[in-house]
Tab-separated table of C-alpha atoms in Angstrom:
chain	number	residue	atom	x	y	z
A	13	MET	CA	176.207	31.911	199.059
A	14	SER	CA	173.135	30.245	196.368
A	15	LYS	CA	173.963	27.329	198.535
A	16	ILE	CA	172.669	28.951	201.854
A	17	LEU	CA	169.543	30.745	200.538
A	18	TYR	CA	167.823	27.321	198.770
A	19	ILE	CA	168.487	26.003	202.446
A	20	VAL	CA	166.689	28.541	204.254
A	21	GLY	CA	164.635	29.054	201.010
A	22	SER	CA	163.308	25.323	201.829
A	23	ILE	CA	163.095	25.349	204.767
A	24	LEU	CA	160.815	28.115	205.403
A	25	LEU	CA	158.407	26.263	202.302
A	26	LEU	CA	158.555	22.869	204.156
A	27	HIS	CA	158.168	24.560	208.045
A	28	ALA	CA	155.433	26.460	206.083
A	29	GLY	CA	153.934	23.393	205.271
A	30	TYR	CA	154.256	21.152	208.048
A	31	SER	CA	152.333	24.803	210.397
A	32	SER	CA	149.766	24.367	207.964
A	33	PHE	CA	149.149	20.233	208.327
A	34	GLU	CA	148.901	21.291	212.210
A	35	PHE	CA	147.038	24.471	211.769
A	36	HIS	CA	144.643	22.167	209.640
A	37	GLN	CA	144.709	18.544	212.254
A	38	LEU	CA	143.620	21.259	215.573
A	39	LEU	CA	140.223	22.021	212.631
A	40	LYS	CA	139.730	18.871	212.968
A	41	THR	CA	139.376	17.948	217.086
A	42	THR	CA	138.502	21.559	217.823
A	43	HIS	CA	136.086	20.570	214.709
A	44	HIS	CA	135.951	23.528	212.990
A	45	SER	CA	136.199	24.426	208.333
A	46	SER	CA	139.142	25.478	207.002
A	47	THR	CA	136.734	27.795	204.487
A	48	ASP	CA	135.785	29.255	207.590
A	49	SER	CA	138.770	31.652	209.220
A	50	GLY	CA	141.063	30.059	205.765
A	51	LEU	CA	144.993	30.194	206.609
A	52	PRO	CA	146.701	32.092	209.227
A	53	SER	CA	149.092	35.358	207.835
A	54	ASP	CA	151.805	33.532	208.816
A	55	ILE	CA	151.662	31.194	207.101
A	56	ILE	CA	150.853	32.708	204.122
A	57	ILE	CA	153.589	34.981	204.571
A	58	GLU	CA	156.118	32.298	205.436
A	59	VAL	CA	154.861	30.270	201.889
A	60	LEU	CA	155.671	34.172	199.883
A	61	VAL	CA	159.210	35.142	201.781
A	62	GLY	CA	159.623	31.484	201.054
A	63	ILE	CA	159.877	31.343	197.375
A	64	VAL	CA	160.999	34.902	196.855
A	65	VAL	CA	163.651	33.224	198.770
A	66	LEU	CA	164.242	30.345	196.471
A	67	VAL	CA	164.328	32.841	193.501
A	68	ALA	CA	166.693	34.737	194.841
A	69	GLY	CA	169.653	31.740	195.229
A	70	SER	CA	168.612	30.165	191.716
A	71	LEU	CA	169.205	33.832	189.959
A	72	SER	CA	172.737	34.470	192.405
A	73	SER	CA	173.755	30.771	191.103
A	74	ILE	CA	173.476	31.157	187.061
A	75	GLU	CA	177.394	33.078	187.067
A	76	ILE	CA	179.290	33.216	184.691
A	77	PRO	CA	181.706	30.227	185.272
A	78	ASN	CA	186.493	30.218	185.021
A	79	PHE	CA	186.984	29.212	181.433
A	80	LEU	CA	191.130	27.525	180.773
A	81	SER	CA	192.475	29.574	178.132
A	82	VAL	CA	194.844	28.231	174.848
A	83	ASP	CA	198.071	28.545	177.078
A	84	ASN	CA	196.075	26.212	179.867
A	85	GLU	CA	195.574	29.923	182.248
A	86	VAL	CA	192.990	29.667	184.138
A	87	ILE	CA	190.837	32.667	183.197
A	88	HIS	CA	188.073	34.110	186.117
A	89	PRO	CA	185.747	36.609	184.818
A	90	ASP	CA	185.482	40.368	185.664
A	91	HIS	CA	182.137	40.059	185.646
A	92	LYS	CA	180.185	37.241	188.130
A	93	TYR	CA	177.037	37.595	186.449
A	94	LEU	CA	176.470	39.598	183.035
A	95	LYS	CA	178.923	40.588	180.377
A	96	PRO	CA	179.674	43.912	180.859
A	97	ILE	CA	176.951	45.478	177.822
A	98	GLU	CA	179.993	47.852	175.935
A	99	MET	CA	181.104	45.524	173.273
A	100	SER	CA	184.845	46.940	174.087
A	101	LYS	CA	184.553	45.357	177.448
A	102	ALA	CA	182.764	42.954	176.662
A	103	THR	CA	185.160	41.409	174.455
A	104	ALA	CA	187.972	41.397	176.481
A	105	GLU	CA	186.804	38.101	177.643
A	106	PHE	CA	187.637	36.184	174.161
A	107	GLU	CA	191.201	38.249	174.054
A	108	LYS	CA	192.138	36.206	177.705
A	109	LEU	CA	191.420	33.425	175.819
A	110	LYS	CA	193.486	33.542	172.473
A	111	ILE	CA	190.064	32.151	170.503
A	112	ASN	CA	187.653	35.912	168.981
A	113	PRO	CA	184.843	35.200	167.579
A	114	PHE	CA	185.633	35.585	163.966
A	115	ALA	CA	189.002	33.761	164.263
A	116	GLU	CA	187.870	30.374	161.425
A	117	LEU	CA	187.855	33.945	158.941
A	118	GLU	CA	191.828	34.223	159.543
A	119	THR	CA	192.350	30.442	160.382
A	120	ARG	CA	190.545	28.346	157.224
A	121	ILE	CA	190.811	25.399	157.901
A	122	GLU	CA	189.606	24.592	154.554
A	123	PHE	CA	193.288	25.624	153.224
A	124	ILE	CA	195.029	24.472	155.625
A	125	ASP	CA	198.724	24.157	153.728
A	126	ILE	CA	198.476	20.096	156.039
A	127	VAL	CA	201.707	18.376	154.094
A	128	ASN	CA	203.586	21.072	154.925
A	129	LYS	CA	202.473	21.965	158.303
A	130	ARG	CA	202.974	17.390	159.055
A	131	LYS	CA	206.735	18.427	157.547
A	132	GLU	CA	207.356	21.669	160.227
A	133	TYR	CA	205.633	19.074	162.375
A	134	ALA	CA	208.059	16.687	161.752
A	135	LYS	CA	211.018	18.751	161.268
A	136	TRP	CA	210.532	19.753	165.143
A	137	SER	CA	210.197	16.416	166.567
A	138	GLY	CA	213.239	14.467	165.084
A	139	GLN	CA	211.069	11.779	162.618
A	140	GLU	CA	211.654	11.286	159.732
A	141	VAL	CA	210.317	12.758	156.439
A	142	GLU	CA	208.517	10.910	154.086
A	143	GLU	CA	209.160	12.488	150.768
A	144	LYS	CA	205.848	11.500	148.992
B	129	MET	CA	187.627	18.672	183.437
B	130	THR	CA	185.186	20.450	181.966
B	131	LEU	CA	187.242	24.011	181.597
B	132	LEU	CA	189.111	21.486	179.450
B	133	LYS	CA	186.075	20.320	177.339
B	134	THR	CA	185.356	23.645	176.540
B	135	LYS	CA	188.631	25.091	176.170
B	136	LEU	CA	188.820	21.644	173.232
B	137	LEU	CA	185.510	21.972	172.160
B	138	LYS	CA	186.775	25.865	171.218
B	139	ILE	CA	189.367	25.761	169.393
B	140	ALA	CA	187.753	22.814	167.526
B	141	LYS	CA	184.846	24.908	166.643
B	142	SER	CA	187.738	27.994	165.842
B	143	GLY	CA	189.898	26.046	163.809
B	144	VAL	CA	192.532	27.635	165.710
B	145	PHE	CA	194.563	24.655	165.728
B	146	GLN	CA	196.149	25.150	162.380
B	147	ASP	CA	197.819	28.177	163.568
B	148	PHE	CA	199.560	26.394	167.056
B	149	THR	CA	203.338	25.430	167.332
B	150	PRO	CA	204.224	22.034	167.445
B	151	GLN	CA	205.340	21.960	170.774
B	152	GLN	CA	201.034	22.719	171.333
B	153	LEU	CA	199.873	21.026	168.488
B	154	SER	CA	201.268	17.657	171.133
B	155	GLU	CA	200.278	19.038	173.554
B	156	THR	CA	197.046	20.138	173.093
B	157	ARG	CA	196.757	15.657	171.375
B	158	GLU	CA	197.705	14.906	175.216
B	159	GLU	CA	195.443	16.468	175.905
B	160	ILE	CA	192.661	15.163	173.990
B	161	LEU	CA	193.285	11.647	174.960
B	162	SER	CA	193.348	12.377	178.721
B	163	LEU	CA	190.252	13.578	178.494
B	164	GLY	CA	187.724	10.895	177.613
B	165	THR	CA	184.348	10.427	176.919
B	166	ASP	CA	182.647	10.919	179.912
B	167	GLY	CA	180.088	13.233	180.610
B	168	LEU	CA	180.241	13.795	177.079
B	169	THR	CA	177.303	14.252	174.530
B	170	THR	CA	177.017	12.669	170.733
B	171	VAL	CA	177.771	16.422	168.763
B	172	GLU	CA	180.727	17.222	172.247
B	173	VAL	CA	182.505	13.433	170.958
B	174	TYR	CA	182.466	13.945	167.612
B	175	THR	CA	183.645	17.113	167.410
B	176	LEU	CA	186.911	16.417	169.171
B	177	LEU	CA	186.535	13.212	167.331
B	178	GLU	CA	187.387	15.537	164.389
B	179	LEU	CA	189.556	17.802	166.466
B	180	GLN	CA	191.057	14.259	167.086
B	181	PHE	CA	191.453	13.818	163.681
B	182	TYR	CA	192.856	17.058	162.228
B	183	ILE	CA	195.603	16.455	165.296
B	184	SER	CA	196.327	13.216	165.211
B	185	LEU	CA	197.163	14.246	161.249
B	186	LEU	CA	199.013	17.098	162.073
B	187	THR	CA	200.849	15.404	164.386
B	188	ASN	CA	202.294	12.728	162.210
B	189	HIS	CA	199.923	9.987	164.127
B	190	ASP	CA	198.407	8.469	160.871
B	191	VAL	CA	196.843	4.861	162.679
B	192	GLU	CA	194.944	7.496	165.172
B	193	ALA	CA	193.912	9.383	162.498
B	194	LYS	CA	192.784	6.806	160.285
B	195	ALA	CA	191.105	5.108	163.617
B	196	CYS	CA	189.056	8.977	164.044
B	197	LEU	CA	187.933	8.911	160.025
B	198	ASP	CA	187.370	5.182	160.821
B	199	ARG	CA	185.302	6.436	163.179
B	200	LEU	CA	183.251	9.373	161.405
B	201	VAL	CA	182.882	7.482	158.483
B	202	ASP	CA	181.194	4.485	160.659
B	203	GLN	CA	178.337	7.314	161.938
B	204	PHE	CA	177.750	9.460	159.009
B	205	ASP	CA	176.720	9.031	155.489
B	206	THR	CA	179.369	10.044	153.860
B	207	GLU	CA	178.083	10.029	150.267
B	208	LYS	CA	176.147	13.265	152.179
B	209	SER	CA	178.305	14.692	154.473
B	210	GLN	CA	181.173	16.910	153.028
B	211	ARG	CA	183.035	17.773	156.030
B	212	ILE	CA	183.017	13.776	156.273
B	213	LYS	CA	184.757	13.981	152.169
B	214	LEU	CA	186.600	16.435	153.285
B	215	LEU	CA	188.850	14.581	156.315
B	216	GLN	CA	188.728	11.637	152.992
B	217	SER	CA	190.501	13.766	150.754
B	218	LEU	CA	192.617	15.486	153.247
B	219	TYR	CA	193.802	11.992	154.864
B	220	LEU	CA	194.676	10.702	151.245
B	221	GLU	CA	195.924	13.606	150.458
B	222	ALA	CA	198.625	14.422	153.486
B	223	VAL	CA	198.868	10.019	154.447
B	224	ALA	CA	198.814	8.152	151.231
B	225	GLY	CA	200.083	11.621	149.463
B	226	ASP	CA	197.784	10.489	146.420
B	227	GLU	CA	196.242	13.801	144.852
B	228	LYS	CA	194.061	12.743	142.768
B	229	LYS	CA	192.469	10.029	144.364
B	230	ALA	CA	192.020	13.106	147.042
B	231	THR	CA	190.779	15.419	144.469
B	232	ASP	CA	188.699	12.993	142.957
B	233	ILE	CA	186.477	13.024	146.619
B	234	LEU	CA	186.172	16.581	145.666
B	235	CYS	CA	184.837	16.978	142.193
B	236	ARG	CA	182.232	14.032	142.310
B	237	ASP	CA	179.369	16.716	142.806
B	238	PRO	CA	180.135	20.426	141.469
B	239	ASP	CA	176.717	21.182	143.554
B	240	GLU	CA	179.546	21.146	147.140
B	241	MET	CA	180.598	24.356	147.404
B	242	ASN	CA	182.729	23.330	150.635
B	243	LEU	CA	184.569	20.551	147.854
B	244	SER	CA	185.326	22.539	145.188
B	245	ARG	CA	186.832	25.126	147.829
B	246	ARG	CA	189.174	22.761	149.172
B	247	LEU	CA	189.798	22.312	145.572
B	248	THR	CA	190.667	25.714	144.462
B	249	SER	CA	193.395	25.095	147.307
B	250	PHE	CA	195.504	21.930	145.165
B	251	SER	CA	196.875	24.296	142.126
B	252	ARG	CA	199.380	25.982	145.569
B	253	LYS	CA	201.658	23.263	144.077
B	254	ARG	CA	201.928	24.373	140.426
B	255	ALA	CA	205.412	26.205	139.665
B	256	ASN	CA	202.854	29.413	138.681
B	257	GLY	CA	200.935	28.008	142.184
B	258	SER	CA	199.867	32.143	143.481
B	259	GLU	CA	198.602	33.032	140.411
B	260	SER	CA	196.690	30.012	139.436
B	261	PHE	CA	195.443	29.902	142.925
B	262	ILE	CA	194.283	32.993	142.746
B	263	ASN	CA	192.721	32.543	139.471
B	264	ASN	CA	190.625	30.032	140.881
B	265	LEU	CA	189.796	31.485	143.837
B	266	ILE	CA	188.378	33.731	142.092
B	267	PHE	CA	186.090	31.543	139.581
B	268	TYR	CA	185.008	30.732	143.015
B	269	LEU	CA	183.495	33.505	144.610
B	270	ASP	CA	182.112	33.750	140.920
B	271	LEU	CA	179.933	31.100	141.147
B	272	ASN	CA	179.776	32.365	145.547
B	273	PRO	CA	179.927	35.251	146.136
B	274	SER	CA	178.855	34.716	150.138
B	275	ASP	CA	181.901	32.834	150.994
B	276	LEU	CA	183.768	34.924	153.472
B	277	LYS	CA	186.579	32.730	154.087
B	278	SER	CA	187.781	32.074	150.403
B	279	TRP	CA	187.175	35.950	150.775
B	280	GLY	CA	190.014	35.926	153.243
B	281	GLU	CA	191.970	33.529	151.458
B	282	LEU	CA	191.484	35.424	148.911
B	283	GLY	CA	193.024	38.160	150.058
B	284	SER	CA	195.978	36.513	152.011
B	285	GLN	CA	196.646	35.151	148.867
B	286	TYR	CA	196.637	38.873	147.129
B	287	SER	CA	198.765	39.987	149.977
B	288	LYS	CA	201.257	37.506	149.725
B	289	VAL	CA	202.683	38.552	145.627
B	290	GLY	CA	202.117	41.543	147.446
B	291	ASN	CA	198.938	42.962	145.983
B	292	TYR	CA	197.756	45.259	148.754
B	293	GLU	CA	194.890	46.749	147.372
B	294	LYS	CA	193.565	44.766	145.463
B	295	SER	CA	193.766	42.134	149.114
B	296	VAL	CA	192.354	45.077	151.455
B	297	TYR	CA	189.228	44.882	148.839
B	298	CYS	CA	188.699	41.376	149.749
B	299	TYR	CA	189.430	41.682	153.970
B	300	LYS	CA	186.610	44.555	153.340
B	301	GLU	CA	183.685	41.560	151.424
B	302	ILE	CA	184.360	40.323	155.140
B	303	LEU	CA	183.860	43.635	156.795
B	304	LEU	CA	180.697	44.023	154.183
B	305	ARG	CA	179.058	40.654	156.020
B	306	GLU	CA	181.058	40.448	159.555
B	307	PRO	CA	181.454	44.633	160.587
B	308	PHE	CA	181.901	43.907	163.941
B	309	ALA	CA	185.033	41.714	162.564
B	310	TYR	CA	188.479	43.332	164.828
B	311	ASN	CA	190.454	41.172	163.312
B	312	ILE	CA	190.290	41.624	160.239
B	313	PHE	CA	189.426	45.766	161.343
B	314	TYR	CA	193.315	45.312	161.976
B	315	LEU	CA	194.122	42.025	158.736
B	316	VAL	CA	192.711	45.552	156.983
B	317	GLY	CA	194.888	48.336	158.644
B	318	LEU	CA	198.010	45.844	158.569
B	319	GLU	CA	197.553	45.170	154.674
B	320	TYR	CA	196.948	49.544	154.083
B	321	TYR	CA	200.327	50.105	155.954
B	322	HIS	CA	201.784	47.333	153.909
B	323	TRP	CA	200.503	49.083	151.026
B	324	PHE	CA	202.130	52.501	152.219
B	325	LEU	CA	205.342	50.158	153.171
B	326	GLN	CA	205.421	49.604	148.974
B	327	ALA	CA	204.430	53.276	148.020
B	328	ASP	CA	207.113	55.010	149.664
B	329	LEU	CA	210.068	52.435	149.013
B	330	ASN	CA	208.911	52.958	145.115
B	331	ASN	CA	208.859	56.789	145.103
B	332	ASN	CA	211.386	58.001	143.800
B	333	ASN	CA	210.377	61.456	143.882
B	334	LYS	CA	209.788	61.543	147.659
B	335	ASP	CA	209.340	65.712	147.869
B	336	LYS	CA	206.015	65.430	145.630
B	337	LYS	CA	203.824	66.635	147.216
B	338	ASP	CA	200.282	64.255	145.388
B	339	LYS	CA	202.337	61.293	146.460
B	340	VAL	CA	203.070	62.625	149.960
B	341	LEU	CA	199.663	62.564	149.779
B	342	GLU	CA	198.801	59.663	148.848
B	343	ALA	CA	201.128	58.289	151.456
B	344	VAL	CA	199.205	60.040	154.292
B	345	GLU	CA	195.910	58.610	152.877
B	346	LEU	CA	197.062	55.498	153.065
B	347	LEU	CA	198.665	55.345	156.757
B	348	SER	CA	196.051	57.241	157.716
B	349	GLN	CA	193.416	54.634	156.732
B	350	ALA	CA	196.150	52.326	158.294
B	351	ARG	CA	195.575	53.888	161.681
B	352	ASN	CA	191.636	54.153	161.151
B	353	HIS	CA	191.611	50.687	160.996
B	354	PHE	CA	193.580	49.677	163.530
B	355	LEU	CA	191.893	52.110	166.008
B	356	ARG	CA	188.334	50.815	164.472
B	357	SER	CA	189.625	47.129	165.633
B	358	ILE	CA	190.228	48.227	169.389
B	359	GLU	CA	187.437	50.242	169.389
B	360	ILE	CA	185.142	47.069	169.255
B	361	SER	CA	188.226	45.442	171.328
B	362	GLU	CA	189.913	47.684	173.649
B	363	SER	CA	191.468	44.952	175.315
B	364	TYR	CA	193.197	44.081	171.658
B	365	LYS	CA	196.692	44.418	171.586
B	366	LYS	CA	197.344	43.857	167.971
B	367	GLY	CA	195.117	46.390	167.304
B	368	TRP	CA	197.466	48.556	169.645
B	369	GLU	CA	200.901	47.458	167.955
B	370	GLY	CA	199.006	48.558	164.919
B	371	VAL	CA	198.294	51.517	166.201
B	372	TYR	CA	201.145	52.252	167.741
B	373	ALA	CA	202.899	51.163	164.380
B	374	VAL	CA	201.635	53.865	161.825
B	375	SER	CA	202.099	57.021	165.234
B	376	ASN	CA	206.044	55.979	164.346
B	377	VAL	CA	207.353	56.051	161.807
B	378	LYS	CA	210.158	58.503	162.162
B	379	GLU	CA	212.179	59.290	159.225
B	380	PHE	CA	208.673	59.599	157.199
B	381	ASN	CA	207.249	61.689	159.634
B	382	ASP	CA	210.471	63.979	159.305
B	383	ARG	CA	210.673	64.023	155.883
B	384	ILE	CA	206.991	65.605	155.530
B	385	GLY	CA	206.931	67.179	158.292
B	386	GLY	CA	209.736	69.469	157.205
B	387	LYS	CA	208.564	71.307	153.649
B	388	TRP	CA	205.382	70.427	154.125
B	389	GLY	CA	204.362	70.731	157.758
B	390	GLN	CA	202.138	73.353	156.475
B	391	VAL	CA	199.881	71.071	154.560
B	392	LYS	CA	196.269	70.931	156.414
B	393	GLU	CA	196.257	67.442	155.503
B	394	VAL	CA	199.649	66.950	156.637
B	395	LYS	CA	199.646	69.169	159.330
B	396	LYS	CA	196.539	66.576	160.662
B	397	PHE	CA	198.290	64.005	160.498
B	398	LEU	CA	200.996	64.348	162.644
B	399	ALA	CA	199.710	65.975	165.122
B	400	ASP	CA	197.279	63.277	165.670
B	401	GLY	CA	200.466	60.609	165.434
B	402	ASP	CA	201.803	62.321	168.593
B	403	LYS	CA	198.703	62.518	170.806
B	404	LEU	CA	197.937	58.425	169.150
B	405	ARG	CA	201.617	57.495	169.902
B	406	GLU	CA	202.341	57.946	174.322
B	407	LEU	CA	198.169	55.981	174.064
B	408	SER	CA	198.560	53.091	172.040
B	409	LYS	CA	202.560	52.047	174.235
B	410	SER	CA	201.309	52.846	177.497
B	411	LYS	CA	197.849	50.914	176.380
B	412	ILE	CA	200.757	48.293	175.502
B	413	GLU	CA	202.663	47.952	178.368
B	414	SER	CA	199.653	47.576	180.144
B	415	ILE	CA	198.236	44.377	178.167
């Protein structure tokens, strides 16, 4: 959708620019000054419409992207553009992701028992556990 | 590729890989290796390198861990970075098994509080591990009372030794600074529930009114904290499971309902439990 708006907006602005060029060429050949009459209103309106369409296109391109959960499941956000204002609903995304913003208070990597964790992995993978 | 990068960065930041199963660790390591460094910013590259260090250390890929550590040491000032010193200490502890060298790195400067925090954990290996670890954490928290992770660890250690009252206190300290940490509300609820089970088990005179009211109060506190966790995040499954557990203690409910069912507090507790049981059950099924 946003791409279509970008294209339409750009075409409108280019067309308005070319129309303005042609208008000034016409004034030159008829020896009129552009300050006498100014740009025709249809060109001004075309420029304004083109800008509005471009802005709409850029706003609609701001979408919340999909994300990957810890279990490699692609999660599509429930809301396309903005998160819900209500916190209880906004946090639903973290539960789908299986990582919440307060997870580090629970995981506490600085206190990891690295030796035991390595033993657990070695046991699982069938490696020899070297006692030090 | 962007999806994978975002996922790995989130894993690195949150530290959830610590609770990964060996299978998950192995898969995560392969994902990091498959990602490469194309299109990553410098910060992302070094964040993922740190994650790779941890994962390779946990999966016993010591050479790979050393290579990651060397790259980090080359890039950053090891004398100033506590984060790098922590990684060096972990490597020495895990691979070389040299506890003395590992602690020496952590002891160099008493002002480096993050390293002092790690230093407390070495007491776990002593004969009276838990007690010694708890004393060290208390000493550390006296010096640095705003360290939320240490409060969390202290709460966890108190829970392991069955001192649920103090565990609740520690987790509540976190909530003072992080009032929306719904996972911590769940932990507080869980500790209240464990406290109730312990009190009920130790209560020989099960028909005494003040003991019954005390148990009801503990269960109510547990339920309220579980409810607060799902108030903040309505799709938090653990919170709903907690609510279901405290509203479904059949033996206790039958026991107090028979003799003390007309006492105001007990009556309210049982009525609330009936309402919450069905609601929590349906929510758990839907999530």
